[in-house]
mmCIF file of C-alpha atoms in Angstrom:
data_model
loop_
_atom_site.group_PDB
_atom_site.id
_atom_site.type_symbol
_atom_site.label_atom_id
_atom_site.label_comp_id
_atom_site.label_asym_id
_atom_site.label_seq_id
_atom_site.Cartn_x
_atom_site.Cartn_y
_atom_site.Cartn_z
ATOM 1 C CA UNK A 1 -113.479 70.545 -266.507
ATOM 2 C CA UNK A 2 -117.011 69.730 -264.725
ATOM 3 C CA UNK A 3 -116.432 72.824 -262.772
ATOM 4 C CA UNK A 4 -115.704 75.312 -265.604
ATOM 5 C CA UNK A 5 -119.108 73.145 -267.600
ATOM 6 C CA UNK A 6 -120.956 73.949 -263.950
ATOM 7 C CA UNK A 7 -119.903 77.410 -262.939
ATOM 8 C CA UNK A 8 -116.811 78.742 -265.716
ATOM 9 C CA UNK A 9 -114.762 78.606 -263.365
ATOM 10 C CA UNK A 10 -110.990 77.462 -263.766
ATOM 11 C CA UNK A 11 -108.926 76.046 -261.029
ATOM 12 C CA UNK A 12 -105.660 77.167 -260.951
ATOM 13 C CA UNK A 13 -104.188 75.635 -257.542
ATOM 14 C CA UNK A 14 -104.728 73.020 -255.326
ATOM 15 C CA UNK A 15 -106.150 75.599 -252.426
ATOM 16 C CA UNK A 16 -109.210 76.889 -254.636
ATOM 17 C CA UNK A 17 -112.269 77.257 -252.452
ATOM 18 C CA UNK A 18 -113.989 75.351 -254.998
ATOM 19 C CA UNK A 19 -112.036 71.983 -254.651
ATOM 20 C CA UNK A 20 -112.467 72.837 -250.737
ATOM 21 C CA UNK A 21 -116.342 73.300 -251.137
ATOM 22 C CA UNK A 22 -116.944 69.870 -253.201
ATOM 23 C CA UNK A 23 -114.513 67.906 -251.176
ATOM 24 C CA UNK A 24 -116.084 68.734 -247.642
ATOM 25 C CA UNK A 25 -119.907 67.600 -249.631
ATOM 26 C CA UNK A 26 -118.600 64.730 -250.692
ATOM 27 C CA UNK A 27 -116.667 63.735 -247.162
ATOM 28 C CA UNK A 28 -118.976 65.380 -245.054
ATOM 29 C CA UNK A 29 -122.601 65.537 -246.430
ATOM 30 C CA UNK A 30 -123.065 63.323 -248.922
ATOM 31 C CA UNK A 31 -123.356 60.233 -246.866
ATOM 32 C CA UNK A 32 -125.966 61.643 -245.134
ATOM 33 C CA UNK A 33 -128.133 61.626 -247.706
ATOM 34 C CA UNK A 34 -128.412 57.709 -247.711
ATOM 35 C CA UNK A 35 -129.293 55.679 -245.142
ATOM 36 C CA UNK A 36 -129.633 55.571 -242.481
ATOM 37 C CA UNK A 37 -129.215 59.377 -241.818
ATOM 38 C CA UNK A 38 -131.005 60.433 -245.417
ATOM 39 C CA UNK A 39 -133.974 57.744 -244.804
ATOM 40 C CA UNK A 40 -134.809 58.807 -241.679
ATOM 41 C CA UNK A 41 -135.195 62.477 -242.148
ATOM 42 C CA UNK A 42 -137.388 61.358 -245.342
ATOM 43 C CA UNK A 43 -139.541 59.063 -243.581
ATOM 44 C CA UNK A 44 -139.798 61.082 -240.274
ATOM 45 C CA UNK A 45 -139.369 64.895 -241.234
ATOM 46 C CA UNK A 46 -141.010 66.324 -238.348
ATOM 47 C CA UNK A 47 -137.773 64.307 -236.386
ATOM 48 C CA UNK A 48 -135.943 67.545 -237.643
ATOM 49 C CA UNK A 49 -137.796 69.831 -235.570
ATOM 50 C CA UNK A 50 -136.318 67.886 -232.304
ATOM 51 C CA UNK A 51 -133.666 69.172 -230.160
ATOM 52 C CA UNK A 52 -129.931 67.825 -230.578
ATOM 53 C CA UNK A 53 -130.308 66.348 -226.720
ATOM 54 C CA UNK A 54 -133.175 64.628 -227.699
ATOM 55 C CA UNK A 55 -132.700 60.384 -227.211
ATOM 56 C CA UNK A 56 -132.752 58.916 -231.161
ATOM 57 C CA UNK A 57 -131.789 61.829 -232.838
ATOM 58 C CA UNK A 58 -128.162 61.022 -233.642
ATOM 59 C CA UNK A 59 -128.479 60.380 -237.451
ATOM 60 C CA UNK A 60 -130.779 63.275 -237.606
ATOM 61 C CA UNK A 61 -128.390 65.796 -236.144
ATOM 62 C CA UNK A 62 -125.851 64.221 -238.740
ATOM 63 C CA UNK A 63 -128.266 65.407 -241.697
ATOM 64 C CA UNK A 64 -128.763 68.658 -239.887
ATOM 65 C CA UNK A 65 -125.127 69.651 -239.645
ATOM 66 C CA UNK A 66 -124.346 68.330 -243.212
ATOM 67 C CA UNK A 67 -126.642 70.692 -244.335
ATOM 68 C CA UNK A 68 -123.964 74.209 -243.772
ATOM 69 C CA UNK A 69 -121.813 71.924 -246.173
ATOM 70 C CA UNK A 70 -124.963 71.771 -248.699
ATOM 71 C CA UNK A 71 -125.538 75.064 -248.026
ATOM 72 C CA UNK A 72 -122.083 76.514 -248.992
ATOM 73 C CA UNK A 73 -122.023 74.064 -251.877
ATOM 74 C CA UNK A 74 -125.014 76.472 -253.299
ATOM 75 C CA UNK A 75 -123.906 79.677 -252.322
ATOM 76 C CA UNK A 76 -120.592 80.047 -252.556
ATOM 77 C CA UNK A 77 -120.922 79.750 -256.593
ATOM 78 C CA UNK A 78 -123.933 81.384 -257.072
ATOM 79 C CA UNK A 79 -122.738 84.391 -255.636
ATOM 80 C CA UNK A 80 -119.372 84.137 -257.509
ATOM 81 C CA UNK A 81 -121.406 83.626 -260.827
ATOM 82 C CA UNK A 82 -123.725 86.458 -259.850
ATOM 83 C CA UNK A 83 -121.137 89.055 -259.451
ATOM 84 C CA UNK A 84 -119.298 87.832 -262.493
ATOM 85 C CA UNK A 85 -123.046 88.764 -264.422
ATOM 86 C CA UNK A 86 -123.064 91.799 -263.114
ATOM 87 C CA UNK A 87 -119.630 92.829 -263.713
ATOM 88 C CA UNK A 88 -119.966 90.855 -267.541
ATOM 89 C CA UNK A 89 -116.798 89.105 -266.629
ATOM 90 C CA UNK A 90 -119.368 85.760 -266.287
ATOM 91 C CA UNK A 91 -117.478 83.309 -268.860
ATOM 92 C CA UNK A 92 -119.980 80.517 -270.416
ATOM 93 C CA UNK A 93 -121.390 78.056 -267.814
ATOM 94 C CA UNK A 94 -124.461 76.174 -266.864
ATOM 95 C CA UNK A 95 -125.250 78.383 -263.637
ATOM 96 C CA UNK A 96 -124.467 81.413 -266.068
ATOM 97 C CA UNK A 97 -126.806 80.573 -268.898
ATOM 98 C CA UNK A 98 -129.799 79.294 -266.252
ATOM 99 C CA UNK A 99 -129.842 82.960 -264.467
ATOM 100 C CA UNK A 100 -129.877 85.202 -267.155
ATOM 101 C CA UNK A 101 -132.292 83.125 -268.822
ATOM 102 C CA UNK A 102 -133.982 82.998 -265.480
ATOM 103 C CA UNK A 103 -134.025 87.402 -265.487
ATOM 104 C CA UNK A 104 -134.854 87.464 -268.958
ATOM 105 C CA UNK A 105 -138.228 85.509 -268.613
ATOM 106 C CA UNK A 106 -137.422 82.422 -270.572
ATOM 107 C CA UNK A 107 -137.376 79.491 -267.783
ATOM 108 C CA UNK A 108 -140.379 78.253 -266.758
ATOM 109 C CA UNK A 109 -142.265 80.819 -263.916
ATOM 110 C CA UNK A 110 -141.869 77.769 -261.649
ATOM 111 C CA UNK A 111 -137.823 77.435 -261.603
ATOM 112 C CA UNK A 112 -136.663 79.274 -258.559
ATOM 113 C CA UNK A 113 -133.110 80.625 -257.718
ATOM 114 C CA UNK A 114 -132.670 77.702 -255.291
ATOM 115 C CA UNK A 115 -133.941 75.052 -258.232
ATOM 116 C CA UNK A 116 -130.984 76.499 -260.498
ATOM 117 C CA UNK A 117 -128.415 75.816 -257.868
ATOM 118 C CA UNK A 118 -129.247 72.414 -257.204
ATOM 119 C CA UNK A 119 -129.067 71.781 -260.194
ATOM 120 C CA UNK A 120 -125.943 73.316 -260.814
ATOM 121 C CA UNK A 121 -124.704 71.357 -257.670
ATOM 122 C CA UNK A 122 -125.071 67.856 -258.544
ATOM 123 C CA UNK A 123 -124.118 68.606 -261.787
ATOM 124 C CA UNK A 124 -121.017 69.999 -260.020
ATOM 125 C CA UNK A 125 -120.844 67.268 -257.446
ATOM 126 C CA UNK A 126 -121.328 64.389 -259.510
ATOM 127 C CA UNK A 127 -119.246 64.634 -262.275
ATOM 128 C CA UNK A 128 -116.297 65.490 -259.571
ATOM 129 C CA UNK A 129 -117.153 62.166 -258.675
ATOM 130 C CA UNK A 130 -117.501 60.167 -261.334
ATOM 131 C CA UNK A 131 -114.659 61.417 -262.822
ATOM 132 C CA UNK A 132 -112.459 60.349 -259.594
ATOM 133 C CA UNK A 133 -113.822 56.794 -259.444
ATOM 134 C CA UNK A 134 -113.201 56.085 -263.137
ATOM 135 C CA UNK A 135 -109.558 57.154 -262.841
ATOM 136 C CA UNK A 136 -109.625 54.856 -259.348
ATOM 137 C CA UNK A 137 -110.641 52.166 -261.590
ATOM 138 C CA UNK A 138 -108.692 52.664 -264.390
ATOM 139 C CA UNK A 139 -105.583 52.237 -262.229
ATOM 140 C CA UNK A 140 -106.995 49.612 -260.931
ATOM 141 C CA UNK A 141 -107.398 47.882 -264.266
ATOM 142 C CA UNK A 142 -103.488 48.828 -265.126
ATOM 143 C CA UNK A 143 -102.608 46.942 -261.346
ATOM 144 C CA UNK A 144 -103.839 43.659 -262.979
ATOM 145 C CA UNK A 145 -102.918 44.283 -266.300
ATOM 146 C CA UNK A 146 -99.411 45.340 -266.840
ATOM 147 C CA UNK A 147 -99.239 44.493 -270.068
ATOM 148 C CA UNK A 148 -101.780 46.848 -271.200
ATOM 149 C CA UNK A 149 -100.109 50.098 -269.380
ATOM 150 C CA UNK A 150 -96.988 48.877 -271.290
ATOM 151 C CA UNK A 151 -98.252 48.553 -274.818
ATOM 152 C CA UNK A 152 -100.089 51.882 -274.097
ATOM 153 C CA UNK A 153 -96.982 53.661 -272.709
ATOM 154 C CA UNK A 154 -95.134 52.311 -275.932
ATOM 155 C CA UNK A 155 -97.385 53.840 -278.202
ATOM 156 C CA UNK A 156 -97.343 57.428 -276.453
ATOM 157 C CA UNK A 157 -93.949 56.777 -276.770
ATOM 158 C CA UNK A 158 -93.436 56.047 -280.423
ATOM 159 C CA UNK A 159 -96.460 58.893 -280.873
ATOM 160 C CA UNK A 160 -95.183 61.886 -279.049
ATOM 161 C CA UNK A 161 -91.737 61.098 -277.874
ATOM 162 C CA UNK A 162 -90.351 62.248 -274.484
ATOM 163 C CA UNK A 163 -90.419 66.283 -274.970
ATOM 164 C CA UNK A 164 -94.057 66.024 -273.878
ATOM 165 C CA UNK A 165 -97.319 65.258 -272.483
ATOM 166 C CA UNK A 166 -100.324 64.439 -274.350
ATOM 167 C CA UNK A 167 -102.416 67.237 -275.534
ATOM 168 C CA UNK A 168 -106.011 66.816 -277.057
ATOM 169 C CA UNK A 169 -104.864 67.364 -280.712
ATOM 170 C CA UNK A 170 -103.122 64.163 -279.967
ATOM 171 C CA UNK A 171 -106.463 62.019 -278.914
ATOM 172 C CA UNK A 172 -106.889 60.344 -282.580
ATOM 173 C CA UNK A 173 -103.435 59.365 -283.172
ATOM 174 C CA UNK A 174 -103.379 57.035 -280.008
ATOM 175 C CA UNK A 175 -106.067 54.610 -281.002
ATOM 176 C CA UNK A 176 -104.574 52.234 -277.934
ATOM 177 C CA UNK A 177 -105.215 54.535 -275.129
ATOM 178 C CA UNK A 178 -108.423 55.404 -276.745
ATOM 179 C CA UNK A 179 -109.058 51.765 -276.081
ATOM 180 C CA UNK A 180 -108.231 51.940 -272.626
ATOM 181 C CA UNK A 181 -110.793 54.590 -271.865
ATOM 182 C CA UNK A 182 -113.672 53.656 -273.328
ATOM 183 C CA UNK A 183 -112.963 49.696 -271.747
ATOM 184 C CA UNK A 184 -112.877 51.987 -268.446
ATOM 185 C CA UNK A 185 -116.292 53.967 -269.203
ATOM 186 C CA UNK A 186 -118.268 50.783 -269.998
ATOM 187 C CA UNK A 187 -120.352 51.354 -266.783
ATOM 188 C CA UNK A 188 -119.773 55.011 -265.908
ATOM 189 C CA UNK A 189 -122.772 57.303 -265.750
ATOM 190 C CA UNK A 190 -122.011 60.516 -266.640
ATOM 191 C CA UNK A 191 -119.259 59.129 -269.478
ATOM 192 C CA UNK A 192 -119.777 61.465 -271.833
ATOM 193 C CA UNK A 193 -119.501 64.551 -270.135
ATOM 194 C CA UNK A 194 -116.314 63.296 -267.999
ATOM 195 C CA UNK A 195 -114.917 61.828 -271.422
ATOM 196 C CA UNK A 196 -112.399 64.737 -272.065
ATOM 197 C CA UNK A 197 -111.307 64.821 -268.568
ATOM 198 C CA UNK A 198 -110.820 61.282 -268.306
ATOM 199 C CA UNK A 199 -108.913 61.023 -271.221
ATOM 200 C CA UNK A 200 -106.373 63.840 -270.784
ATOM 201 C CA UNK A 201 -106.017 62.212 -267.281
ATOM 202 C CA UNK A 202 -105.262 58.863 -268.675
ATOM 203 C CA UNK A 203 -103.113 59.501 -271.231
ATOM 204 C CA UNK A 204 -101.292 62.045 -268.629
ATOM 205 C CA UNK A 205 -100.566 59.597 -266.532
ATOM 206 C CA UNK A 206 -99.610 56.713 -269.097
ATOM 207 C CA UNK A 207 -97.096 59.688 -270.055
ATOM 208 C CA UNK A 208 -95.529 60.069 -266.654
ATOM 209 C CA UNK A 209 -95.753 57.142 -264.090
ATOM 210 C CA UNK A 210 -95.283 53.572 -263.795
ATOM 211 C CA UNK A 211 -97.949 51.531 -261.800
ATOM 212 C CA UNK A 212 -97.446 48.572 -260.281
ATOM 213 C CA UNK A 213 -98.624 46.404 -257.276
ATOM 214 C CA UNK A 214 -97.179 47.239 -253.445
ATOM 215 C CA UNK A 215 -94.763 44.528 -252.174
ATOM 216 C CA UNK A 216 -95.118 43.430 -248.831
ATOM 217 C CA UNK A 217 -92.681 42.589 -245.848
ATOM 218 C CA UNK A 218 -92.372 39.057 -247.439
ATOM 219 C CA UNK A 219 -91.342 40.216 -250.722
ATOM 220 C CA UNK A 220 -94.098 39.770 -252.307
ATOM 221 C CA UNK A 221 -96.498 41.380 -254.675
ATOM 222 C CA UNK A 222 -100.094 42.482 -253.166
ATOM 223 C CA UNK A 223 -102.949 42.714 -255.802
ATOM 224 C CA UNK A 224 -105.085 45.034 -253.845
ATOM 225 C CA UNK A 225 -108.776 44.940 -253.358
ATOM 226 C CA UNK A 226 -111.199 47.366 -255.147
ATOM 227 C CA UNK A 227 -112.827 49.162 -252.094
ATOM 228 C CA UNK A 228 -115.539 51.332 -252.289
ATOM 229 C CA UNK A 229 -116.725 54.238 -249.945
ATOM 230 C CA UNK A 230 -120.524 56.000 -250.343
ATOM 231 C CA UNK A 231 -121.362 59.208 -252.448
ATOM 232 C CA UNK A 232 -123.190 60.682 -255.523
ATOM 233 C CA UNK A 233 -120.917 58.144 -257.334
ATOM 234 C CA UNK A 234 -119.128 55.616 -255.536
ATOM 235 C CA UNK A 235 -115.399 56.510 -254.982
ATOM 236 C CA UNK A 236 -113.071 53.719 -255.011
ATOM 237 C CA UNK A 237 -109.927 53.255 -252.673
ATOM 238 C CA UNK A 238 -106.916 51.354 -253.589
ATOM 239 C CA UNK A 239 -103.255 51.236 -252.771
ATOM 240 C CA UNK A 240 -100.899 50.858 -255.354
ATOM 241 C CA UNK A 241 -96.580 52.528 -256.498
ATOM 242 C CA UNK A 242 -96.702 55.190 -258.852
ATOM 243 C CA UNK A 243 -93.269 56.382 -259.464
ATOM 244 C CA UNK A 244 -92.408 58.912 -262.339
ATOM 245 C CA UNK A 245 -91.225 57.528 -265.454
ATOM 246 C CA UNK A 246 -87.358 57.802 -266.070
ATOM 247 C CA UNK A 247 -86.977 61.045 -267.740
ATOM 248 C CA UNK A 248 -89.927 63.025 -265.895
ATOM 249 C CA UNK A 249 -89.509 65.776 -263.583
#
């Protein structure tokens, strides 16, 4: 959904160039941009002008190569969006609505091309993210609390039966799993634009698998640890068994 909000665009498999682009930022450049790789470059910016060889420069050559990924990240869409204006087969998006406003005069003179896609990148970028770590966490939540995925799958149950998965239309007749989700968003930025996502994500997966903790050599349940790795939002890792619920293909 943050992708079709950023750009209009809708991803229709799991090979889409756009997946590709925001997954090699978020792997590849975005840790860069904190220390010690973003500090440097913003204390020191004339270390950028060294050569690769050059003793010290090691986090600084990390920044430097990032940057193609950055670099793709704004023109890969703009150009996509561009063509799609001139062809008027541009559907509704933020990138959309900032460059015709941006030919028609209305932006401030001061906005430049290269403002608009930032702009349009983090948006991109970091609702990707938030929206992954949220789900991370909510299955997180259901590892330590059973009981709550249970009493949530009942009610999807008794709600919609097994012919199908939750649809929007459905969001106000499961007040439980509207529970779940907003006890999940109490400290996500972004909440409110991800909230759709999130939900149809939740309830999807309510609908369709059964969580539960790994079991070790020993027999043993393991109640994993809530790890976290560095980007625009912090990503969470976690192991966990998610097999489909009896009935789902």
């Amino acid at each position: 959904m943050i992708i079709a909000v950023s750009y209009g665009h809708q991803i229709t498999r799991d090979n889409d160039p756009y997946l590709k682009i925001a997954d090699d930022v978020c792997r590849l450049a975005v840790p860069t941009l904190s220390p010690p790789e973003g500090s440097l470059v913003q204390l020191f910016p004339w270390l950028q002008h060294f050569p690769k060889w050059f003793p010290g420069t090691y986090h600084v050559n990390r920044a430097r190569e990032a940057s193609v990924y950055v670099q793709k990240l704004y023109e890969y869409p703009y150009m996509d969006v561009k063509r799609q204006l001139a062809n008027g087969t541009a559907k509704p998006s933020f990138l959309a609505t900032q460059l015709e406003e941006l030919q028609s005069g209305e932006i401030d003179p001061g906005v430049t091309i290269e403002h608009i896609q930032g702009a349009s990148a983090i948006t991109y970028v970091a609702g990707a993210e938030t929206t992954s770590s949220t789900l991370s966490i909510f299955i997180f939540a259901l590892l330590l609390h059973p009981e709550c995925q249970i009493k949530a799958q009942e009610e999807i149950d008794r709600v919609i039966g097994p012919g199908r998965l939750p649809e929007f239309g459905d969001r106000g007749s499961l007040p439980y799993v509207e529970c779940l989700l907003q006890e999940t968003q109490r400290a996500c930025p972004g909440r409110h634009l991800a909230d759709d996502s999130l939900w149809i994500a939740m309830a999807t997966i309510l609908a369709t698998l059964s969580i539960s903790k790994v079991v070790g050599a020993d027999g043993k349940e393991i109640t994993p640890e809530l790890a976290f790795t560095l980007g625009i939002a912090r990503s969470a890792l976690l192991s966990c068994k998610l097999p489909w619920l009896n009935g789902v293909d």
